[in-house]
């Protein structure tokens, strides 16, 4: 829903504000922090809300809303997602595996996005926040990107 949107000023825009309350660092926008991981916290929280609304949360994740919200990643740091996955025993794998749509991808350069699809033998399409046309982790908006799988530190598979 935010693909194509741009910041108004560095790391700030009305559409970015909704990400930070889903993290353990709600002052991130006020402090002009990078928001890629905060956005993924929002994506995961939205996923949980939508599954709950459809009555599919327990079937999909094996827990109710309160438990899922306590369990989900709230780290506003890209590498914090890897730490969370290890601590919570969430399936995680390296760049030699082919990612699936819905996997979170933690990049080697301290950035995170959501896999949309696998492209060709070595690439993937992602949705990323705080990036730009050049693929920076210090960008100015939300964009779809084509990335090499080799840039991934790991993939995190929340959806079984």
Short mmCIF file of C-alpha atoms in Angstrom, two decimals:
data_model
loop_
_atom_site.label_atom_id
_atom_site.label_comp_id
_atom_site.label_asym_id
_atom_site.label_seq_id
_atom_site.Cartn_x
_atom_site.Cartn_y
_atom_site.Cartn_z
CA UNK A 1 0.00 0.00 0.00
CA UNK A 2 2.97 2.34 0.45
CA UNK A 3 4.97 1.39 -2.65
CA UNK A 4 5.99 4.53 -4.51
CA UNK A 5 5.55 6.87 -1.55
CA UNK A 6 8.38 9.28 -0.71
CA UNK A 7 9.60 10.97 2.44
CA UNK A 8 8.61 14.59 3.04
CA UNK A 9 11.86 15.30 4.94
CA UNK A 10 14.63 12.90 5.99
CA UNK A 11 13.01 9.72 7.38
CA UNK A 12 9.67 11.50 7.91
CA UNK A 13 6.29 11.41 6.22
CA UNK A 14 2.72 10.83 7.40
CA UNK A 15 2.75 7.30 5.93
CA UNK A 16 5.91 6.41 7.92
CA UNK A 17 4.37 7.40 11.27
CA UNK A 18 2.28 4.21 11.48
CA UNK A 19 5.39 1.97 11.53
CA UNK A 20 7.01 3.15 14.75
CA UNK A 21 4.25 2.23 17.26
CA UNK A 22 4.71 -1.41 16.17
CA UNK A 23 8.32 -1.37 17.42
CA UNK A 24 9.99 -1.27 20.82
CA UNK A 25 11.27 2.19 19.77
CA UNK A 26 8.20 4.42 19.22
CA UNK A 27 10.27 7.65 19.07
CA UNK A 28 12.09 6.56 15.91
CA UNK A 29 10.38 8.99 13.57
CA UNK A 30 10.84 11.94 15.94
CA UNK A 31 14.55 11.07 16.05
CA UNK A 32 14.70 10.67 12.23
CA UNK A 33 15.89 7.07 12.47
CA UNK A 34 16.03 4.75 9.43
CA UNK A 35 12.68 2.97 9.18
CA UNK A 36 13.18 -0.17 7.07
CA UNK A 37 12.94 -2.54 10.06
CA UNK A 38 10.16 -0.50 11.70
CA UNK A 39 8.15 -0.96 8.51
CA UNK A 40 8.68 -4.73 8.62
CA UNK A 41 7.44 -4.73 12.24
CA UNK A 42 4.30 -3.04 10.93
CA UNK A 43 4.00 -5.57 8.09
CA UNK A 44 4.20 -8.48 10.53
CA UNK A 45 1.72 -6.86 12.93
CA UNK A 46 -0.70 -6.26 10.01
CA UNK A 47 -0.30 -9.87 8.91
CA UNK A 48 -1.23 -11.01 12.43
CA UNK A 49 -4.23 -8.65 12.54
CA UNK A 50 -5.51 -9.84 9.16
CA UNK A 51 -5.10 -13.52 10.03
CA UNK A 52 -6.96 -12.91 13.30
CA UNK A 53 -9.79 -11.09 11.47
CA UNK A 54 -10.14 -14.05 9.10
CA UNK A 55 -10.11 -16.54 11.99
CA UNK A 56 -6.90 -18.11 10.60
CA UNK A 57 -4.30 -16.94 13.12
CA UNK A 58 -4.23 -20.01 15.36
CA UNK A 59 -4.24 -22.34 12.35
CA UNK A 60 -1.38 -20.44 10.66
CA UNK A 61 0.89 -19.46 13.55
CA UNK A 62 -0.40 -21.74 16.33
CA UNK A 63 -1.26 -18.90 18.70
CA UNK A 64 -3.92 -16.35 19.49
CA UNK A 65 -3.73 -12.58 18.96
CA UNK A 66 -2.31 -11.61 22.35
CA UNK A 67 0.35 -14.32 22.18
CA UNK A 68 1.24 -13.50 18.56
CA UNK A 69 1.61 -9.80 19.35
CA UNK A 70 3.87 -10.60 22.28
CA UNK A 71 5.87 -13.06 20.12
CA UNK A 72 6.35 -10.98 16.96
CA UNK A 73 9.52 -9.03 16.20
CA UNK A 74 9.51 -5.45 17.43
CA UNK A 75 13.11 -4.59 16.62
CA UNK A 76 13.70 -1.38 14.68
CA UNK A 77 17.15 -2.74 13.71
CA UNK A 78 17.49 -4.90 10.60
CA UNK A 79 19.99 -7.24 12.29
CA UNK A 80 17.64 -7.36 15.31
CA UNK A 81 15.32 -9.48 13.17
CA UNK A 82 17.98 -12.18 12.88
CA UNK A 83 18.45 -12.13 16.67
CA UNK A 84 14.68 -12.41 17.15
CA UNK A 85 14.39 -15.35 14.74
CA UNK A 86 17.18 -17.22 16.52
CA UNK A 87 15.65 -16.56 19.95
CA UNK A 88 12.13 -17.54 18.87
CA UNK A 89 13.14 -20.53 16.71
CA UNK A 90 11.63 -18.95 13.61
CA UNK A 91 12.88 -20.69 10.43
CA UNK A 92 15.84 -18.85 8.96
CA UNK A 93 18.07 -19.79 6.05
CA UNK A 94 20.91 -18.43 3.94
CA UNK A 95 21.10 -17.02 0.43
CA UNK A 96 21.64 -20.42 -1.21
CA UNK A 97 17.96 -21.23 -0.61
CA UNK A 98 15.23 -19.87 -2.84
CA UNK A 99 13.02 -17.46 -0.89
CA UNK A 100 9.23 -17.55 -0.95
CA UNK A 101 6.81 -14.64 -1.15
CA UNK A 102 6.29 -13.32 2.37
CA UNK A 103 9.80 -14.15 3.60
CA UNK A 104 11.62 -11.30 5.28
CA UNK A 105 15.11 -10.73 3.87
CA UNK A 106 17.86 -9.31 6.06
CA UNK A 107 20.59 -7.91 3.85
CA UNK A 108 24.33 -7.94 4.58
CA UNK A 109 24.34 -4.12 4.63
CA UNK A 110 21.99 -3.71 7.65
CA UNK A 111 18.75 -3.39 5.71
CA UNK A 112 15.56 -5.48 5.57
CA UNK A 113 12.71 -6.01 3.12
CA UNK A 114 9.89 -8.35 2.19
CA UNK A 115 10.24 -10.91 -0.61
CA UNK A 116 7.55 -10.60 -3.29
CA UNK A 117 8.83 -13.33 -5.61
CA UNK A 118 11.88 -15.22 -6.80
CA UNK A 119 13.20 -13.96 -10.15
CA UNK A 120 15.39 -16.09 -12.39
CA UNK A 121 18.09 -18.21 -10.83
CA UNK A 122 19.76 -15.65 -8.57
CA UNK A 123 17.41 -12.73 -8.01
CA UNK A 124 14.32 -11.77 -6.05
CA UNK A 125 11.77 -9.00 -6.15
CA UNK A 126 11.33 -7.20 -2.84
CA UNK A 127 9.40 -4.37 -1.25
CA UNK A 128 11.70 -2.19 0.83
CA UNK A 129 11.33 0.97 2.86
CA UNK A 130 13.98 3.68 3.27
CA UNK A 131 15.59 2.84 -0.06
CA UNK A 132 15.98 4.57 -3.41
CA UNK A 133 16.48 3.78 -7.09
CA UNK A 134 20.13 2.90 -6.42
CA UNK A 135 19.18 0.45 -3.65
CA UNK A 136 20.60 2.40 -0.73
CA UNK A 137 19.65 1.57 2.85
CA UNK A 138 19.44 5.33 3.42
CA UNK A 139 16.90 6.13 0.76
CA UNK A 140 13.82 8.29 0.57
CA UNK A 141 10.85 6.01 0.08
CA UNK A 142 9.14 2.67 -0.36
CA UNK A 143 10.04 0.81 -3.53
CA UNK A 144 9.94 -2.52 -5.26
CA UNK A 145 13.46 -3.68 -6.00
CA UNK A 146 15.12 -6.52 -7.88
CA UNK A 147 18.01 -7.73 -5.74
CA UNK A 148 20.62 -10.45 -6.00
CA UNK A 149 19.99 -13.24 -3.48
CA UNK A 150 23.70 -13.11 -2.64
CA UNK A 151 23.08 -9.76 -0.88
CA UNK A 152 20.99 -11.55 1.75
CA UNK A 153 22.46 -12.32 5.12
CA UNK A 154 19.40 -14.49 5.77
CA UNK A 155 15.76 -15.07 4.99
CA UNK A 156 13.23 -15.35 7.80
CA UNK A 157 10.13 -17.43 7.12
CA UNK A 158 7.27 -16.45 9.44
CA UNK A 159 4.60 -17.94 7.18
CA UNK A 160 4.93 -21.73 7.39
#
